[in-house]
Short mmCIF file of C-alpha atoms in Angstrom, two decimals:
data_model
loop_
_atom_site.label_atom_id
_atom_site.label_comp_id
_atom_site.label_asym_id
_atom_site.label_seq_id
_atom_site.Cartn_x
_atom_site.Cartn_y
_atom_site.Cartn_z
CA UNK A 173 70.09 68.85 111.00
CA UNK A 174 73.63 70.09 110.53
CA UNK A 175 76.15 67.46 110.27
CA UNK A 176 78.99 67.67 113.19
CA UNK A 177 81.94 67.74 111.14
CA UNK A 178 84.56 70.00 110.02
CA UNK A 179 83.80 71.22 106.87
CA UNK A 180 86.91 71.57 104.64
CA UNK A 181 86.76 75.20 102.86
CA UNK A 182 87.81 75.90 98.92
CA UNK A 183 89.85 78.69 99.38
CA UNK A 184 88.83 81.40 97.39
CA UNK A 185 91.79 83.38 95.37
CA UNK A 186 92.27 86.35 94.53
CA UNK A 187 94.54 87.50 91.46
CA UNK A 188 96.20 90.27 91.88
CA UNK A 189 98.37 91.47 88.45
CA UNK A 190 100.11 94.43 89.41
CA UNK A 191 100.95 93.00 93.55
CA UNK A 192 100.48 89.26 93.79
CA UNK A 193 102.80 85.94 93.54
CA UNK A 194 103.20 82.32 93.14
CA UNK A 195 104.17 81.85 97.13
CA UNK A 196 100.17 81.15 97.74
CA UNK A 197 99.55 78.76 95.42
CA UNK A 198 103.03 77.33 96.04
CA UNK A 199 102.47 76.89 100.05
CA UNK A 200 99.22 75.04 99.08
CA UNK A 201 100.11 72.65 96.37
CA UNK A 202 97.54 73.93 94.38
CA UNK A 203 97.16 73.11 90.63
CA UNK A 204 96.41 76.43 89.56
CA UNK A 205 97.80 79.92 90.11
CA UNK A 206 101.72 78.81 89.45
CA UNK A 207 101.57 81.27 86.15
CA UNK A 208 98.97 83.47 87.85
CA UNK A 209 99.76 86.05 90.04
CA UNK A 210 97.87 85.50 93.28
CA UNK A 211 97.42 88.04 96.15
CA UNK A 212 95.20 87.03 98.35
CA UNK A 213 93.58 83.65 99.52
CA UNK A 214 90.19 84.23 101.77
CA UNK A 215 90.21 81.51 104.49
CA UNK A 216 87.28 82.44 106.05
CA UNK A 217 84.37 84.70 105.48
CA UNK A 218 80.87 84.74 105.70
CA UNK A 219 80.92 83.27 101.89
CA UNK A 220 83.58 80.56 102.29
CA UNK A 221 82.23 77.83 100.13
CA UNK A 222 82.47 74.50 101.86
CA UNK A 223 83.65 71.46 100.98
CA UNK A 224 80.54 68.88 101.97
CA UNK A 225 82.08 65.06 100.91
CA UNK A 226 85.66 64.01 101.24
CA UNK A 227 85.39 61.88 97.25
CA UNK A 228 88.10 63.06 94.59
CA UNK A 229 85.83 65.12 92.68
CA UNK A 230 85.78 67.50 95.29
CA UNK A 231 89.53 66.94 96.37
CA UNK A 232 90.30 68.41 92.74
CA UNK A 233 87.34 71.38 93.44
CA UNK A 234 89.75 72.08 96.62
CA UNK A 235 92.83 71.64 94.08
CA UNK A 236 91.69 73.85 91.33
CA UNK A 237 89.65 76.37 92.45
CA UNK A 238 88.33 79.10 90.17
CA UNK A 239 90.56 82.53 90.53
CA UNK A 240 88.60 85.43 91.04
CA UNK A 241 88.81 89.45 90.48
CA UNK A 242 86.30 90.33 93.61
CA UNK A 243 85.37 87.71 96.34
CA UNK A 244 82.21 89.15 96.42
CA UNK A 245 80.86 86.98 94.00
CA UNK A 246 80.15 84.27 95.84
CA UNK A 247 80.21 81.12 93.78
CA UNK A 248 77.46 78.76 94.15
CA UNK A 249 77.30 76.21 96.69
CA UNK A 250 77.17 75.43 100.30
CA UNK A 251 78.73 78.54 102.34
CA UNK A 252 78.88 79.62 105.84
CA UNK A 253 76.59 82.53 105.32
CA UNK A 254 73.81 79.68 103.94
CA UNK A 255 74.58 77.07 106.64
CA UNK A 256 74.47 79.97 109.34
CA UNK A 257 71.31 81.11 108.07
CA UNK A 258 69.53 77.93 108.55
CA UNK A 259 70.95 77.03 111.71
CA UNK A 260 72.25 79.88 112.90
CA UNK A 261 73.01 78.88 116.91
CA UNK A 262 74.61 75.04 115.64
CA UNK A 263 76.92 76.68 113.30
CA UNK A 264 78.18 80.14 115.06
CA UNK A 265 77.27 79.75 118.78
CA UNK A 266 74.40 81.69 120.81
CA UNK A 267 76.84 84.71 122.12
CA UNK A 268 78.11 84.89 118.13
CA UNK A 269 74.80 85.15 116.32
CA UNK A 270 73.67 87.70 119.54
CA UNK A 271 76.41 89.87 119.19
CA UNK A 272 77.20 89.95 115.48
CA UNK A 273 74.10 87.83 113.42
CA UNK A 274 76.73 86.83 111.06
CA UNK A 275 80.32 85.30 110.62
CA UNK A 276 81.99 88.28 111.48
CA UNK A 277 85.01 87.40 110.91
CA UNK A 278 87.87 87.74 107.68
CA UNK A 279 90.88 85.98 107.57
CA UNK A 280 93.08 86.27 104.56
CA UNK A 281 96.54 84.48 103.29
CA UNK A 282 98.43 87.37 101.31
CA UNK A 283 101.32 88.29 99.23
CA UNK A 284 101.35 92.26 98.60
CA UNK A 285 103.76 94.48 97.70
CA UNK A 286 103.51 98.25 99.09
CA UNK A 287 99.78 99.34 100.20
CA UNK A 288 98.35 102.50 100.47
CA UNK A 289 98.63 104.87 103.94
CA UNK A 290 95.41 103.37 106.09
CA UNK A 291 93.57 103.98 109.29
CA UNK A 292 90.99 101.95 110.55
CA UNK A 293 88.87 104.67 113.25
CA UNK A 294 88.53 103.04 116.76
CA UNK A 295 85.31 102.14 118.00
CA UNK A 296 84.16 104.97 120.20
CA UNK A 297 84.64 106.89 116.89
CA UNK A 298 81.93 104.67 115.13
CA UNK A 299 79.60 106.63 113.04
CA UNK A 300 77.75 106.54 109.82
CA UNK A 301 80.39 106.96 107.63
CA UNK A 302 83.08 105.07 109.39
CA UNK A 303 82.85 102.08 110.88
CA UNK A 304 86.26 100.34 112.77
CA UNK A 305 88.06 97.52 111.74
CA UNK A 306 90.01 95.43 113.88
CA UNK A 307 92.45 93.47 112.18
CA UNK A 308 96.03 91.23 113.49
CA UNK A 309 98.90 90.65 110.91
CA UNK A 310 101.13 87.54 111.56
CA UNK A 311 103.86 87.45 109.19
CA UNK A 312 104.69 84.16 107.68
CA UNK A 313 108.48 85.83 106.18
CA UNK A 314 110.34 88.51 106.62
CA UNK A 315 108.62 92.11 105.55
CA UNK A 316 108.44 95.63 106.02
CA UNK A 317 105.86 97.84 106.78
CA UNK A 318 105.38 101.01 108.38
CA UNK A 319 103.14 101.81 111.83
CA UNK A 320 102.10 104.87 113.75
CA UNK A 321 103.71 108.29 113.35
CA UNK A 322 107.00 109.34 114.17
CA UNK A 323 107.57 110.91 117.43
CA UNK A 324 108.80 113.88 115.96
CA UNK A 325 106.08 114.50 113.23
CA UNK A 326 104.36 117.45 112.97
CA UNK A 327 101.31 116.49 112.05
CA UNK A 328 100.06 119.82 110.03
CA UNK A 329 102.84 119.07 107.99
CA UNK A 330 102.66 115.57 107.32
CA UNK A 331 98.70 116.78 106.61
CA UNK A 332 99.85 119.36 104.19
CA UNK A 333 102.13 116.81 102.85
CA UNK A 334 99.46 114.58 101.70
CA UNK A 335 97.27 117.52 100.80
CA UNK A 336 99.99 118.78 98.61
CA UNK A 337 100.79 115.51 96.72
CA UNK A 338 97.17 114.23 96.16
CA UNK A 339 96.71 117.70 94.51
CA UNK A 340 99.48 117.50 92.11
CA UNK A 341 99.01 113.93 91.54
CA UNK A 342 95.33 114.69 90.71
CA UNK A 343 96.78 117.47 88.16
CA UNK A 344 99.19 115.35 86.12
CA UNK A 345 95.82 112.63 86.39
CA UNK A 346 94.14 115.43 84.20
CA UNK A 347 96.88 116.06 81.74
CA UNK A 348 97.27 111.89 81.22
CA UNK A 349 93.02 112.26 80.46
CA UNK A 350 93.60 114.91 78.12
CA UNK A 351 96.69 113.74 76.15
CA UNK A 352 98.73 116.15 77.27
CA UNK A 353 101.33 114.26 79.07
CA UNK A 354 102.30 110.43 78.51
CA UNK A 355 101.99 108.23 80.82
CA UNK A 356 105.49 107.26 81.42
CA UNK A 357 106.05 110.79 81.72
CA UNK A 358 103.53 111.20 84.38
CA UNK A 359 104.80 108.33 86.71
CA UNK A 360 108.24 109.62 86.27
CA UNK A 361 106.67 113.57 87.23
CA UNK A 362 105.10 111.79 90.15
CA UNK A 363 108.42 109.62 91.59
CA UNK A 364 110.15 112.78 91.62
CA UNK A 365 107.66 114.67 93.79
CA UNK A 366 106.98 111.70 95.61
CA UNK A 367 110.75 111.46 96.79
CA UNK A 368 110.57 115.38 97.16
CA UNK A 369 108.55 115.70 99.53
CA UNK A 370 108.72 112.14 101.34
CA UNK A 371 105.83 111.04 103.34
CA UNK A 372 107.84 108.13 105.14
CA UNK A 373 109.44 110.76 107.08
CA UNK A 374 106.16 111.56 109.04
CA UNK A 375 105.73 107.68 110.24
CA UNK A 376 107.73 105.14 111.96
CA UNK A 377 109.22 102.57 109.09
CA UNK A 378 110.24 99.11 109.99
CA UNK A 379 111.25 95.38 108.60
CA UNK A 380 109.97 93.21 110.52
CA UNK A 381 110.93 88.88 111.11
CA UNK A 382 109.67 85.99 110.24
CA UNK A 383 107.11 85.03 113.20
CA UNK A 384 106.27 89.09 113.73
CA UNK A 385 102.50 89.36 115.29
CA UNK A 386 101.23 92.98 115.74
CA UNK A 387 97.87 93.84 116.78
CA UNK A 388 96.15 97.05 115.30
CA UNK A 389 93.19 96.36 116.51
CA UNK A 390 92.76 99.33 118.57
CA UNK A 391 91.74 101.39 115.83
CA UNK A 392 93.53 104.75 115.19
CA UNK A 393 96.64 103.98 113.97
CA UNK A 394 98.62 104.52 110.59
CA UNK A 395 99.64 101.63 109.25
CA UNK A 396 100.65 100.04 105.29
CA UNK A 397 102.78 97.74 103.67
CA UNK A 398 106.04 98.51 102.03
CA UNK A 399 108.13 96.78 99.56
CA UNK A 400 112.09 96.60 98.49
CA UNK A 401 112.69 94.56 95.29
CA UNK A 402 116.15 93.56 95.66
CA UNK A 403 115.89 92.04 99.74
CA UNK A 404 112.15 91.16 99.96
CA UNK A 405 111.45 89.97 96.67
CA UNK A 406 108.29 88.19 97.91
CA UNK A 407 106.81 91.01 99.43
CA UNK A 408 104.83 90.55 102.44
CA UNK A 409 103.72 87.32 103.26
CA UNK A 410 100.73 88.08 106.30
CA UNK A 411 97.59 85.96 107.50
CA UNK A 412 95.75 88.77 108.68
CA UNK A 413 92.78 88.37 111.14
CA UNK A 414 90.02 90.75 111.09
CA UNK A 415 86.52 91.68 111.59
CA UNK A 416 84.86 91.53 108.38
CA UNK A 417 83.94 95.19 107.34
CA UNK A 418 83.70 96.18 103.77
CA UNK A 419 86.95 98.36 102.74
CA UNK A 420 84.78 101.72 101.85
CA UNK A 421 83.53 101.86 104.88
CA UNK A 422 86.42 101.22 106.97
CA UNK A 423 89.36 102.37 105.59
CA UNK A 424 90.99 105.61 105.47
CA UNK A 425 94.11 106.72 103.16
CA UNK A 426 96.08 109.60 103.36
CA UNK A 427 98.42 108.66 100.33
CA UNK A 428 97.85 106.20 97.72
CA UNK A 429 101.44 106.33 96.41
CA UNK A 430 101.24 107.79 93.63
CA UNK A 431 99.74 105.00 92.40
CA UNK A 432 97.68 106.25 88.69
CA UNK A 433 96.16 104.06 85.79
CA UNK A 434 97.37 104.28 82.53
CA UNK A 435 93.80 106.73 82.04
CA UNK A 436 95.09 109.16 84.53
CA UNK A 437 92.56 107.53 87.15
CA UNK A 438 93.58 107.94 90.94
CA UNK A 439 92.05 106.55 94.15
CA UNK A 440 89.91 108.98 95.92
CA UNK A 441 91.34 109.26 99.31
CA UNK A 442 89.87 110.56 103.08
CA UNK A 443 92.85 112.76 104.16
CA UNK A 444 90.66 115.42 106.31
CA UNK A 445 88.97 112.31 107.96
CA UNK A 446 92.10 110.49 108.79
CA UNK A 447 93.69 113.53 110.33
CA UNK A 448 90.37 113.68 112.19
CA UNK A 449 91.18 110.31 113.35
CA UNK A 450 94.70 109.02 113.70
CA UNK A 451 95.45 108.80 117.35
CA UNK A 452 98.88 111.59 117.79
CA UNK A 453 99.67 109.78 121.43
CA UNK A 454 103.67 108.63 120.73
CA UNK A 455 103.03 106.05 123.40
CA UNK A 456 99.95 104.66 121.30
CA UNK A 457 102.64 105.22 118.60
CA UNK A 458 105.43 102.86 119.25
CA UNK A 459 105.20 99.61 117.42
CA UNK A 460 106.89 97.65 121.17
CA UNK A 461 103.00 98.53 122.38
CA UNK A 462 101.44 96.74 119.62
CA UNK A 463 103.46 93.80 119.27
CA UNK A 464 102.10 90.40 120.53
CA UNK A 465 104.51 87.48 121.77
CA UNK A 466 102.64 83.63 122.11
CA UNK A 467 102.09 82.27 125.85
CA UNK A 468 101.71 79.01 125.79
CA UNK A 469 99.48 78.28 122.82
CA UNK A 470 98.02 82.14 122.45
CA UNK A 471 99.38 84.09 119.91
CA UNK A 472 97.16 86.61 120.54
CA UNK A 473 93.69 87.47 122.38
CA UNK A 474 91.45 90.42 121.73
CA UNK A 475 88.13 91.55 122.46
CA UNK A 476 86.64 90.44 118.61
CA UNK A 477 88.62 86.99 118.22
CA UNK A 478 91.59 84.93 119.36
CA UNK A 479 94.62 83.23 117.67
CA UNK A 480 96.44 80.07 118.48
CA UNK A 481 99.35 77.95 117.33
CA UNK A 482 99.32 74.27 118.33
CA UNK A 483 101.84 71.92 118.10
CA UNK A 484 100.85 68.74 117.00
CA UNK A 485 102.61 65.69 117.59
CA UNK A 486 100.51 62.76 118.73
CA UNK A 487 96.70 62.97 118.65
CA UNK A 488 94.92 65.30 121.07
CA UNK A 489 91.57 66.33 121.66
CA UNK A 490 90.40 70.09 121.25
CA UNK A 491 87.38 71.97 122.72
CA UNK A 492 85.02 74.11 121.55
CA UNK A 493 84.30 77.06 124.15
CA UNK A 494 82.76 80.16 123.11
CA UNK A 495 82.08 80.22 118.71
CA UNK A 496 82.88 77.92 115.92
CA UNK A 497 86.68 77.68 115.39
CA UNK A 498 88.72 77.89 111.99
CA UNK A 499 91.60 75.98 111.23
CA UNK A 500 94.80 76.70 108.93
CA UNK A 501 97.64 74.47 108.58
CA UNK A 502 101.09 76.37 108.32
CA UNK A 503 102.68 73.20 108.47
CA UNK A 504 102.31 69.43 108.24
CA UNK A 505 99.05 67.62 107.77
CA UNK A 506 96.22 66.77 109.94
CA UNK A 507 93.16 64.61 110.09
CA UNK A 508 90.65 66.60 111.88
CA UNK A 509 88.16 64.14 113.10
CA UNK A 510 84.82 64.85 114.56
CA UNK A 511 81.59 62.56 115.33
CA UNK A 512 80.07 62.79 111.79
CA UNK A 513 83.36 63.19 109.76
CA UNK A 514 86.58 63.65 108.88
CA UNK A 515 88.70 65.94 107.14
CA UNK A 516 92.89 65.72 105.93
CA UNK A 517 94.56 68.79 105.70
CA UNK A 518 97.49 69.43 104.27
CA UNK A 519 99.74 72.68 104.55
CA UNK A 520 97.97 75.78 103.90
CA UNK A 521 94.20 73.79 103.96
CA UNK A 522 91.69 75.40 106.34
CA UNK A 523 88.77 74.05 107.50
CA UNK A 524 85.82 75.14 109.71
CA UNK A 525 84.31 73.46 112.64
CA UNK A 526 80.59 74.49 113.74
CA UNK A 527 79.69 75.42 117.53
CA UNK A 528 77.69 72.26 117.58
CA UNK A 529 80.64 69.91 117.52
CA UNK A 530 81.88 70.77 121.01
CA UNK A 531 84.62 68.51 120.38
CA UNK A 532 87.23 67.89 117.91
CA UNK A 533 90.46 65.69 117.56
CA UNK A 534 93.42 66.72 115.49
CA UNK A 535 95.93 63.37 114.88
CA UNK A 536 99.12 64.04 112.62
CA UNK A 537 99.82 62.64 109.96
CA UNK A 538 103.33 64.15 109.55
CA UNK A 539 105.91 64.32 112.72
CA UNK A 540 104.78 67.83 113.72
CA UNK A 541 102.35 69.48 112.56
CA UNK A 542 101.88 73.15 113.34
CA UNK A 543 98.08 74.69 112.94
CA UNK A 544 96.38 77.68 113.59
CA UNK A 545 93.58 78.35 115.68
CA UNK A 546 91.20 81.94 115.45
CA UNK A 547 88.00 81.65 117.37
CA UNK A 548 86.15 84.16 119.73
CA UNK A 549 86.21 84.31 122.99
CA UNK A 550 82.78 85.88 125.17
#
């Protein structure tokens, strides 16, 4: 039988050269990844490796995990996905494993610079190419990012925008393949149509505080990450909640930009399909719609998963309603005690607790300790 415990999970990173930072590693007083650049720690997914004894050989695993280029190669060990598998109803909960057979859930710590323009499709639009994506960004620092189109767009000619640029972008690829332009030359050809023809203008740009939650979960709306050097030197700093869908499936780009390798290689993007897609409503538009404010303990509830923030300051018990529940510590540490086990967490450990546990104490270990709390509600 499964053990009813939290299971502490070895946070898988991701190195990122060209977008990533120190602010990861940093946050978790983790031994490695200080003179790496790291953009992205998974939290939870279906292949979360999981810490099963509390000795010091695996406190250093937790301490020094190995960086990875993809985090779809899934280390060896005890995961999620294996546990699940075995006992599918003890670890996930009937109305999960009914509704999704998996974890379905993705929840990444990140430090990016500027992304690409996405949609994720709603789900009515659900079809064999595309499949939605619901996904939650809670920003742990100031950042900037842009979200639904302007009210004044025209959207044939934010289309023939895109159209225009991924064209001439492709071009100048070819001459950087052939040796016929450098490419310094090249990026400096593609700033300067870039800035000519300015995409932002066709979507609603913001920077956004410390504490910001907004829910795109909806599906159907433009969305990316931006960046500015000299007053957000971090970049963005998001735990993102999703629904775990793999990226060629789900998402959409209508400008990658200008983004080229030093080949001449550009990403392929799906600007006919988002224009199919992208939702023109202003109202669905405006960022006020989209933004979530906690109530109580919610942070945020939607129909694929819920987010809390507790307070901790003396011990309290927790209880396990619907699914299996992850924890993240944004600050503090807590023991997280249930009837087979223990775990200490310190600021920016997770761990995850199985349906099976039903209960679960947190007791702090530091004056106030702040965690958060996704599970799913049925």
């Amino acid at each position: 039988m499964i053990q009813k415990k939290p299971y502490q999970i070895i946070p898988k990173l991701i190195e990122q050269p060209t977008w990533g930072g120190n602010y990861i590693s940093t946050f978790k007083g983790l031994g490695v990844g200080s003179d790496k650049k790291i953009g992205q720690s998974y939290e939870l997914f279906g292949g979360s490796k999981l810490l099963l004894n509390t000795d010091q050989a695996s406190f250093e695993l937790y301490k020094n995990p190995p960086l990875e280029k993809d985090r779809y190669d899934i280390a060896d060990g005890t995961t999620i996905y294996a546990l699940a598998s075995k006992y599918p109803l003890e670890v996930l909960g009937r109305a999960t494993q009914n509704k999704f057979k998996r974890m379905p859930l993705l929840i990444k710590f990140t430090q990016s610079l500027g992304n690409s323009f996405q949609l994720h499709i709603k789900e009515k639009d659900a079809n064999i190419r595309w499949k939605p994506k619901p996904e939650s960004w809670y920003f742990f620092e100031d950042g900037l990012i842009t979200f639904g189109l302007h009210k004044n767009t025209n959207i044939n000619e934010y289309k023939n925008c895109c159209l225009f640029l991924n064209k001439a972008i492709q071009e100048i690829g070819d001459k950087v393949k052939k040796h016929e332009l450098s490419f310094n030359d090249a990026h400096k050809n593609i700033v300067e149509l870039t800035n000519l023809n300015n995409p932002h203008q066709y979507v609603n740009n913001h920077r956004v505080k410390k504490g910001f939650l907004v829910d795109l979960s909806g599906g159907g709306l433009h969305h990316s990450w931006e960046e500015d050097a000299k007053s957000l030197p971090l970049g963005n700093i998001v735990y993102e909640v999703q629904i775990d869908v793999d990226d060629n499936s789900s998402t959409l780009r209508s400008f990658d930009k200008g983004i080229m390798k030093k080949n001449g290689e550009i990403r392929t993007l799906s600007i006919e399909d988002y224009f199919q897609y992208v939702d023109t409503n202003p109202n669905y538009n405006d960022i006020k719609n989209a933004v979530r404010h906690q109530k109580g303990k919610r942070l945020l509830t939607t129909k694929n998963y819920c987010l809390d923030e507790l307070v901790v300051k003396k011990q309290k018990k927790e209880y396990i309603e619907d699914s299996f529940v992850h924890l993240f510590i944004k600050s503090g540490s807590v023991v997280v005690s249930g009837p087979d086990g223990d775990v200490n967490l310190q600021r920016g450990a997770s761990c995850f607790i199985p349906f099976c546990i039903k209960n679960y104490t947190l007791i702090p270990q530091t004056r106030t300790s702040t965690v958060l709390k996704t599970h799913i509600l049925f």
